Every structure is written in structure tokens, then in C-alpha cells.
mmCIF file of C-alpha atoms in Angstrom:
data_model
loop_
_atom_site.group_PDB
_atom_site.id
_atom_site.type_symbol
_atom_site.label_atom_id
_atom_site.label_comp_id
_atom_site.label_asym_id
_atom_site.label_seq_id
_atom_site.Cartn_x
_atom_site.Cartn_y
_atom_site.Cartn_z
ATOM 1 C CA MET V 1 40.367 -34.877 -79.298
ATOM 2 C CA ARG V 2 37.700 -38.036 -79.158
ATOM 3 C CA MET V 3 34.015 -37.840 -79.203
ATOM 4 C CA LEU V 4 31.978 -36.419 -76.769
ATOM 5 C CA ALA V 5 29.973 -39.495 -75.005
ATOM 6 C CA ALA V 6 27.324 -37.971 -73.298
ATOM 7 C CA THR V 7 23.628 -38.010 -74.681
ATOM 8 C CA LEU V 8 22.388 -33.935 -75.934
ATOM 9 C CA PHE V 9 19.139 -33.443 -76.497
ATOM 10 C CA SER V 10 19.272 -29.305 -76.692
ATOM 11 C CA PHE V 11 20.876 -27.100 -79.269
ATOM 12 C CA CYS V 12 23.157 -25.393 -76.680
ATOM 13 C CA LEU V 13 24.708 -28.605 -76.278
ATOM 14 C CA PHE V 14 24.854 -29.528 -80.191
ATOM 15 C CA ALA V 15 26.296 -25.827 -80.674
ATOM 16 C CA GLY V 16 28.783 -26.077 -77.992
ATOM 17 C CA ALA V 17 30.240 -29.263 -79.110
ATOM 18 C CA ALA V 18 30.225 -27.914 -82.776
ATOM 19 C CA ALA V 19 31.907 -23.712 -81.168
ATOM 20 C CA ALA V 20 34.676 -25.742 -78.749
ATOM 21 C CA GLY V 21 35.636 -28.581 -79.689
ATOM 22 C CA GLN V 22 34.231 -31.924 -78.393
ATOM 23 C CA PRO V 23 35.074 -32.561 -74.790
ATOM 24 C CA SER V 24 35.333 -36.456 -74.351
ATOM 25 C CA ILE V 25 33.067 -38.212 -71.295
ATOM 26 C CA GLU V 26 34.478 -42.262 -71.517
ATOM 27 C CA GLY V 27 31.173 -44.936 -71.291
ATOM 28 C CA ALA V 28 27.902 -42.937 -72.972
ATOM 29 C CA ASN V 29 25.172 -42.295 -76.239
ATOM 30 C CA ALA V 30 26.843 -40.192 -79.207
ATOM 31 C CA MET V 31 26.924 -36.874 -79.622
ATOM 32 C CA LEU V 32 23.237 -35.412 -81.042
ATOM 33 C CA LYS V 33 23.846 -35.270 -84.708
ATOM 34 C CA PRO V 34 22.838 -31.924 -86.835
ATOM 35 C CA GLU V 35 20.772 -34.126 -89.004
ATOM 36 C CA ASP V 36 19.288 -35.800 -85.613
ATOM 37 C CA VAL V 37 18.139 -31.542 -85.009
ATOM 38 C CA ARG V 38 17.018 -30.895 -88.170
ATOM 39 C CA ALA V 39 14.971 -34.179 -88.881
ATOM 40 C CA VAL V 40 12.583 -33.351 -85.522
ATOM 41 C CA ALA V 41 13.404 -28.880 -85.404
ATOM 42 C CA PRO V 42 15.341 -27.690 -88.836
ATOM 43 C CA ALA V 43 14.630 -24.013 -87.488
ATOM 44 C CA LEU V 44 16.244 -24.925 -84.214
ATOM 45 C CA GLU V 45 19.150 -26.129 -86.658
ATOM 46 C CA GLY V 46 19.415 -23.631 -87.844
ATOM 47 C CA TYR V 47 19.891 -21.417 -84.959
ATOM 48 C CA ALA V 48 21.981 -23.458 -83.132
ATOM 49 C CA GLN V 49 24.866 -23.314 -86.120
ATOM 50 C CA LYS V 50 24.098 -19.746 -87.299
ATOM 51 C CA PHE V 51 23.886 -18.020 -82.903
ATOM 52 C CA VAL V 52 25.553 -20.914 -80.800
ATOM 53 C CA ALA V 53 27.731 -22.321 -82.520
ATOM 54 C CA GLY V 54 28.229 -19.436 -85.342
ATOM 55 C CA ASP V 55 28.946 -16.416 -82.699
ATOM 56 C CA LEU V 56 27.737 -16.151 -78.982
ATOM 57 C CA TRP V 57 30.437 -19.184 -78.120
ATOM 58 C CA LYS V 58 33.389 -17.160 -80.029
ATOM 59 C CA ARG V 59 32.263 -13.438 -78.335
ATOM 60 C CA ALA V 60 35.187 -11.578 -77.241
ATOM 61 C CA GLY V 61 33.635 -9.893 -74.162
ATOM 62 C CA LEU V 62 34.196 -13.514 -72.286
ATOM 63 C CA SER V 63 36.528 -15.597 -72.445
ATOM 64 C CA ARG V 64 35.720 -19.917 -73.205
ATOM 65 C CA ARG V 65 36.637 -20.408 -69.664
ATOM 66 C CA ASP V 66 34.232 -17.701 -67.928
ATOM 67 C CA ARG V 67 31.487 -18.733 -70.466
ATOM 68 C CA SER V 68 32.475 -22.722 -69.545
ATOM 69 C CA ILE V 69 31.388 -20.670 -65.376
ATOM 70 C CA VAL V 70 28.514 -19.012 -66.584
ATOM 71 C CA THR V 71 26.066 -21.698 -68.091
ATOM 72 C CA VAL V 72 27.606 -24.444 -66.039
ATOM 73 C CA ALA V 73 26.293 -21.943 -62.738
ATOM 74 C CA ALA V 74 22.944 -21.637 -64.595
ATOM 75 C CA LEU V 75 22.748 -25.516 -65.946
ATOM 76 C CA ILE V 76 23.478 -26.445 -61.930
ATOM 77 C CA ALA V 77 21.086 -23.688 -60.885
ATOM 78 C CA ARG V 78 17.815 -24.616 -62.642
ATOM 79 C CA ASP V 79 19.101 -28.728 -61.642
ATOM 80 C CA GLN V 80 19.293 -29.347 -65.788
ATOM 81 C CA THR V 81 21.484 -31.975 -65.588
ATOM 82 C CA VAL V 82 21.462 -33.749 -68.997
ATOM 83 C CA GLU V 83 23.737 -31.561 -70.422
ATOM 84 C CA LEU V 84 25.525 -30.948 -67.348
ATOM 85 C CA PRO V 85 27.992 -33.777 -68.046
ATOM 86 C CA TYR V 86 29.087 -31.777 -71.540
ATOM 87 C CA TYR V 87 29.617 -28.496 -70.156
ATOM 88 C CA LEU V 88 31.471 -30.350 -67.555
ATOM 89 C CA ALA V 89 34.010 -32.161 -69.977
ATOM 90 C CA LEU V 90 34.177 -28.887 -72.180
ATOM 91 C CA ALA V 91 34.836 -26.868 -68.549
ATOM 92 C CA LEU V 92 37.280 -29.053 -68.090
ATOM 93 C CA ASP V 93 38.627 -28.610 -72.000
ATOM 94 C CA HIS V 94 39.054 -24.004 -71.470
ATOM 95 C CA GLY V 95 40.686 -24.639 -68.283
ATOM 96 C CA VAL V 96 38.008 -24.880 -65.204
ATOM 97 C CA LYS V 97 40.150 -27.030 -62.526
ATOM 98 C CA PRO V 98 38.454 -30.020 -61.366
ATOM 99 C CA SER V 99 38.857 -28.364 -58.092
ATOM 100 C CA GLU V 100 37.109 -25.100 -59.254
ATOM 101 C CA ILE V 101 34.273 -26.934 -59.962
ATOM 102 C CA SER V 102 33.838 -29.366 -57.100
ATOM 103 C CA GLU V 103 34.133 -24.957 -55.550
ATOM 104 C CA ILE V 104 31.660 -24.588 -57.854
ATOM 105 C CA ILE V 105 28.544 -27.446 -56.865
ATOM 106 C CA THR V 106 29.530 -26.330 -53.631
ATOM 107 C CA HIS V 107 28.777 -22.674 -53.610
ATOM 108 C CA LEU V 108 25.426 -23.050 -54.945
ATOM 109 C CA ALA V 109 24.550 -25.619 -52.819
ATOM 110 C CA PHE V 110 24.194 -22.372 -51.035
ATOM 111 C CA TYR V 111 22.603 -20.346 -53.637
ATOM 112 C CA THR V 112 20.420 -22.829 -55.466
ATOM 113 C CA GLY V 113 19.372 -25.007 -52.971
ATOM 114 C CA TRP V 114 20.866 -28.448 -51.476
ATOM 115 C CA ALA V 115 19.016 -30.487 -53.264
ATOM 116 C CA ASN V 116 20.470 -28.798 -56.842
ATOM 117 C CA ALA V 117 23.897 -28.826 -56.131
ATOM 118 C CA MET V 118 23.427 -33.409 -55.029
ATOM 119 C CA ASP V 119 21.451 -33.524 -58.137
ATOM 120 C CA ALA V 120 25.016 -32.328 -60.113
ATOM 121 C CA ILE V 121 26.983 -34.927 -57.925
ATOM 122 C CA PRO V 122 26.378 -38.179 -60.440
ATOM 123 C CA ALA V 123 27.382 -35.844 -63.679
ATOM 124 C CA ALA V 124 30.626 -34.531 -62.129
ATOM 125 C CA ARG V 125 31.592 -38.055 -60.641
ATOM 126 C CA GLU V 126 31.645 -39.162 -64.696
ATOM 127 C CA VAL V 127 33.449 -35.804 -65.319
ATOM 128 C CA PHE V 128 35.732 -36.649 -62.796
ATOM 129 C CA ARG V 129 36.156 -40.719 -63.399
ATOM 130 C CA SER V 130 37.062 -39.735 -66.982
ATOM 131 C CA ARG V 131 39.608 -37.638 -66.837
ATOM 132 C CA ASN V 132 41.041 -39.584 -64.094
ATOM 133 C CA VAL V 133 40.390 -36.839 -61.176
ATOM 134 C CA GLY V 134 41.636 -38.094 -58.166
ATOM 135 C CA ALA V 135 41.645 -37.032 -54.922
ATOM 136 C CA ASP V 136 44.077 -34.642 -54.822
ATOM 137 C CA GLN V 137 42.782 -32.807 -57.316
ATOM 138 C CA LEU V 138 40.207 -31.746 -55.138
ATOM 139 C CA PRO V 139 39.447 -28.704 -52.555
ATOM 140 C CA PRO V 140 39.565 -30.140 -49.023
ATOM 141 C CA ALA V 141 36.800 -29.960 -46.612
ATOM 142 C CA SER V 142 38.711 -26.981 -44.725
ATOM 143 C CA GLY V 143 41.452 -25.413 -44.936
ATOM 144 C CA PRO V 144 43.591 -22.437 -44.527
ATOM 145 C CA GLN V 145 41.279 -19.363 -46.176
ATOM 146 C CA LEU V 146 41.416 -16.379 -47.756
ATOM 147 C CA PRO V 147 41.622 -12.631 -46.058
ATOM 148 C CA LEU V 148 38.584 -11.768 -44.701
ATOM 149 C CA ASP V 149 37.672 -7.386 -45.207
ATOM 150 C CA GLU V 150 36.539 -6.947 -41.875
ATOM 151 C CA ALA V 151 35.164 -3.891 -42.346
ATOM 152 C CA ALA V 152 33.250 -4.690 -45.412
ATOM 153 C CA GLU V 153 32.253 -8.020 -42.881
ATOM 154 C CA LYS V 154 30.772 -6.087 -39.881
ATOM 155 C CA GLN V 155 29.141 -3.274 -42.632
ATOM 156 C CA ARG V 156 27.415 -6.215 -44.640
ATOM 157 C CA ALA V 157 26.853 -8.140 -41.197
ATOM 158 C CA THR V 158 25.388 -4.741 -38.964
ATOM 159 C CA ARG V 159 23.447 -3.857 -41.458
ATOM 160 C CA VAL V 160 21.661 -7.513 -42.402
ATOM 161 C CA GLY V 161 21.213 -7.454 -38.308
ATOM 162 C CA GLU V 162 19.432 -4.329 -38.279
ATOM 163 C CA GLN V 163 16.813 -5.363 -40.854
ATOM 164 C CA PHE V 164 16.162 -9.396 -40.174
ATOM 165 C CA GLY V 165 17.739 -10.034 -37.089
ATOM 166 C CA GLN V 166 14.251 -9.452 -34.729
ATOM 167 C CA ILE V 167 12.513 -11.832 -37.595
ATOM 168 C CA THR V 168 14.795 -14.686 -38.579
ATOM 169 C CA PRO V 169 18.521 -14.094 -36.567
ATOM 170 C CA SER V 170 18.965 -18.459 -37.632
ATOM 171 C CA LEU V 171 19.184 -16.296 -41.196
ATOM 172 C CA VAL V 172 21.453 -13.619 -40.208
ATOM 173 C CA GLN V 173 23.293 -16.137 -38.231
ATOM 174 C CA TYR V 174 24.387 -18.627 -40.567
ATOM 175 C CA THR V 175 24.895 -15.724 -43.303
ATOM 176 C CA THR V 176 27.399 -14.347 -41.377
ATOM 177 C CA ASP V 177 28.952 -17.898 -39.923
ATOM 178 C CA VAL V 178 29.437 -20.138 -42.971
ATOM 179 C CA LEU V 179 28.559 -17.812 -45.639
ATOM 180 C CA PHE V 180 30.658 -14.794 -45.619
ATOM 181 C CA ARG V 181 33.140 -15.413 -42.536
ATOM 182 C CA ASP V 182 34.118 -19.432 -44.725
ATOM 183 C CA LEU V 183 32.120 -20.207 -47.590
ATOM 184 C CA TRP V 184 33.660 -17.185 -49.574
ATOM 185 C CA LEU V 185 36.966 -17.243 -47.825
ATOM 186 C CA ARG V 186 37.567 -21.082 -49.544
ATOM 187 C CA PRO V 187 40.828 -20.102 -51.944
ATOM 188 C CA ALA V 188 39.931 -22.703 -54.548
ATOM 189 C CA LEU V 189 37.965 -20.477 -55.944
ATOM 190 C CA ALA V 190 39.403 -17.374 -57.023
ATOM 191 C CA PRO V 191 36.914 -13.868 -55.326
ATOM 192 C CA ARG V 192 36.043 -12.948 -59.246
ATOM 193 C CA ASP V 193 35.160 -16.176 -60.351
ATOM 194 C CA ARG V 194 32.568 -16.756 -57.064
ATOM 195 C CA SER V 195 30.776 -14.013 -57.458
ATOM 196 C CA LEU V 196 30.308 -14.342 -61.725
ATOM 197 C CA VAL V 197 29.153 -17.862 -60.288
ATOM 198 C CA THR V 198 26.620 -16.233 -58.468
ATOM 199 C CA VAL V 199 25.604 -13.651 -60.582
ATOM 200 C CA SER V 200 24.770 -16.471 -63.062
ATOM 201 C CA ALA V 201 22.829 -18.342 -61.266
ATOM 202 C CA LEU V 202 20.683 -15.447 -59.833
ATOM 203 C CA ILE V 203 20.307 -14.512 -63.400
ATOM 204 C CA ALA V 204 19.650 -18.002 -63.897
ATOM 205 C CA THR V 205 16.863 -18.399 -61.452
ATOM 206 C CA GLY V 206 15.179 -14.979 -61.911
ATOM 207 C CA GLN V 207 16.019 -13.826 -58.613
ATOM 208 C CA VAL V 208 16.472 -9.973 -59.941
ATOM 209 C CA ALA V 209 16.793 -8.396 -56.474
ATOM 210 C CA GLN V 210 19.661 -9.505 -55.357
ATOM 211 C CA ILE V 211 22.073 -9.556 -58.167
ATOM 212 C CA THR V 212 22.708 -5.495 -57.039
ATOM 213 C CA TYR V 213 24.732 -6.749 -54.186
ATOM 214 C CA HIS V 214 26.654 -9.210 -55.395
ATOM 215 C CA LEU V 215 26.909 -7.572 -59.216
ATOM 216 C CA ASN V 216 29.162 -4.769 -57.238
ATOM 217 C CA ARG V 217 30.953 -7.712 -55.409
ATOM 218 C CA ALA V 218 31.717 -9.594 -58.457
ATOM 219 C CA MET V 219 33.065 -5.606 -60.215
ATOM 220 C CA ASP V 220 35.207 -4.840 -56.778
ATOM 221 C CA ASN V 221 36.412 -8.738 -57.006
ATOM 222 C CA GLY V 222 37.613 -7.798 -60.518
ATOM 223 C CA LEU V 223 35.034 -8.583 -63.264
ATOM 224 C CA THR V 224 34.906 -5.642 -65.731
ATOM 225 C CA ARG V 225 32.559 -3.893 -67.113
ATOM 226 C CA ASP V 226 32.853 -5.790 -70.673
ATOM 227 C CA GLU V 227 32.499 -8.986 -68.997
ATOM 228 C CA ALA V 228 29.612 -8.040 -66.702
ATOM 229 C CA GLY V 229 27.456 -5.991 -69.830
ATOM 230 C CA GLU V 230 28.484 -9.715 -70.809
ATOM 231 C CA VAL V 231 26.846 -12.036 -68.790
ATOM 232 C CA PRO V 232 23.630 -11.384 -70.216
ATOM 233 C CA GLY V 233 23.349 -12.092 -73.662
ATOM 234 C CA HIS V 234 24.864 -15.944 -72.964
ATOM 235 C CA LEU V 235 22.746 -16.595 -69.929
ATOM 236 C CA ALA V 236 19.954 -15.817 -73.208
ATOM 237 C CA PHE V 237 20.014 -18.916 -74.260
ATOM 238 C CA TYR V 238 20.526 -21.085 -70.975
ATOM 239 C CA ALA V 239 18.463 -19.436 -69.005
ATOM 240 C CA GLY V 240 15.616 -18.396 -71.606
ATOM 241 C CA TRP V 241 15.114 -14.844 -72.734
ATOM 242 C CA PRO V 242 12.634 -13.398 -69.450
ATOM 243 C CA ASN V 243 15.656 -13.573 -67.446
ATOM 244 C CA ALA V 244 18.123 -12.107 -69.491
ATOM 245 C CA PHE V 245 16.315 -8.967 -69.471
ATOM 246 C CA SER V 246 14.379 -9.330 -65.872
ATOM 247 C CA ALA V 247 18.265 -9.173 -65.243
ATOM 248 C CA ALA V 248 19.691 -6.081 -67.843
ATOM 249 C CA PRO V 249 17.645 -2.678 -66.073
ATOM 250 C CA VAL V 250 19.933 -4.325 -62.987
ATOM 251 C CA VAL V 251 22.870 -4.524 -64.728
ATOM 252 C CA LYS V 252 21.858 -1.500 -66.379
ATOM 253 C CA ASP V 253 22.332 0.392 -63.683
ATOM 254 C CA VAL V 254 24.914 -1.231 -61.114
ATOM 255 C CA ILE V 255 27.957 -0.370 -64.216
ATOM 256 C CA GLU V 256 26.223 2.785 -65.012
ATOM 257 C CA LYS V 257 26.799 3.986 -60.659
ATOM 258 C CA ARG V 258 30.090 2.619 -61.296
ATOM 259 C CA PRO V 259 32.963 5.320 -61.353
ATOM 260 C CA ARG V 260 34.727 4.430 -64.607
#
């Protein structure tokens, strides 16, 4: 595999390369070397080698494809675009399709803000160019949708409408019409993966209040107990221990209350 050509500033990038191979992005700077990290922060380089490269990306709780999805979602959610080219390329190497990356960016516009999604576009554009990804590999703006669970959606819409319809009718309307009757039904990203993106973004940005609903939805969509439990541990390295530990009690509560 060709040498990674993206500017890498964090130990997670260096460690991710060691753990999972070096994806190629043409036309940028050479990868940060271990000795460069060691010259500034030898302990950081040691942690990178031992825990991120040596363990995290090799753990069985999540596939490398899932870890790539979780990481990309966290970086976009936190608007950390310096590291994004490397991890987008790594995601492609781990089996995430260009169409799925396109949908992840679009999805996160709604869950982490329009500007964060727009900030991810240049990085994704360069990675797609380096991999010769054409328009035929991207999802259309509109088209056939996944089937809607009408009963569940009616229940959700009624509950939200009763709570907030008199206070912020625009929020209630857009939530129903744009998110749950459109965005969540786009077929280019499987519901299970769309839920994984959402939960990862919520944990990465400390949005604890929203985790219960979306983690239950993720598990309804096929995320397993082990996979759900592994997400905070992975995100501790990419979003910080406080965000991971703030989410941990909520994740624990959801998992324990679900039938086995």
C-alpha cells in the first residue's frame, strides 16, 4: 500500500496508521514519523504505540469498518478536519463505501450542525479525487426510500408534538418531515450504520440527553450489546475521557434495560 500523504498532527493518526495500514492520499505531506512524536512528547508516542496501535484498533468488540465509522463521525462532529483526510482514507480501506461516507457527512449536518458538515467537504473531496471516486459512486440527492414504520413514527411524532408543538412548531415539523420521513429513510447508509454515526456523534459532543433514544434505536436496528459497549471506549481516545465517561452511565442503563 502506498505511503499516506496527509498531514498528521495527533498520536491517534500515527497510531491508527500503525494499527491498520497506511491509506494513500496523493498530493500532501508525508506522515508524521514516530521519532517526530518522540522528539516532542515521548510519553505520547509510547501511549500511541502501546494502547492505540497496539490494542484499540485490534479489539474484537467492533470491526475495523465500524471503528472507522465511529472515528469519522466523531471528527466531523467535533469539527476536527486536520485528521479527517487520513481517517476517511482509512475508512475506504476498511470497506466503507464512498456513498456511505457521503451519507455520513450529510447525516451529520443535521446532528452536529451544517457548518461541521461543510467543513468536512474539502477533506472528502481530496480523498475521493485521490481514489478516483466519481459521481456514479455517490448517492443521488433524492430517489427511492427505505420503508417507514408508520406506527412507530406516528408514536414518536405524537409524543414530540405534544411536548414541543406549541413552543417550537418549526422544530417539530422539520424533525418529522426532514429527519424521520426523509433523512433516516435514505438507503445509501444502512439504518444500523446511520444509528452508529448518530450515537458516536452524540457521545463525541457530550449530548448525553439524546443518547438513550438513539442508542435504543441503534440496537433496534441491529447494533449488538458488545458493539454498543465498545463505542465509548473507542471514543475516549478520539473525543476525550470526560465525554466517554459522561456517556457511560446512559449506555449502561440502555443495555441493562433491554431484553436479552
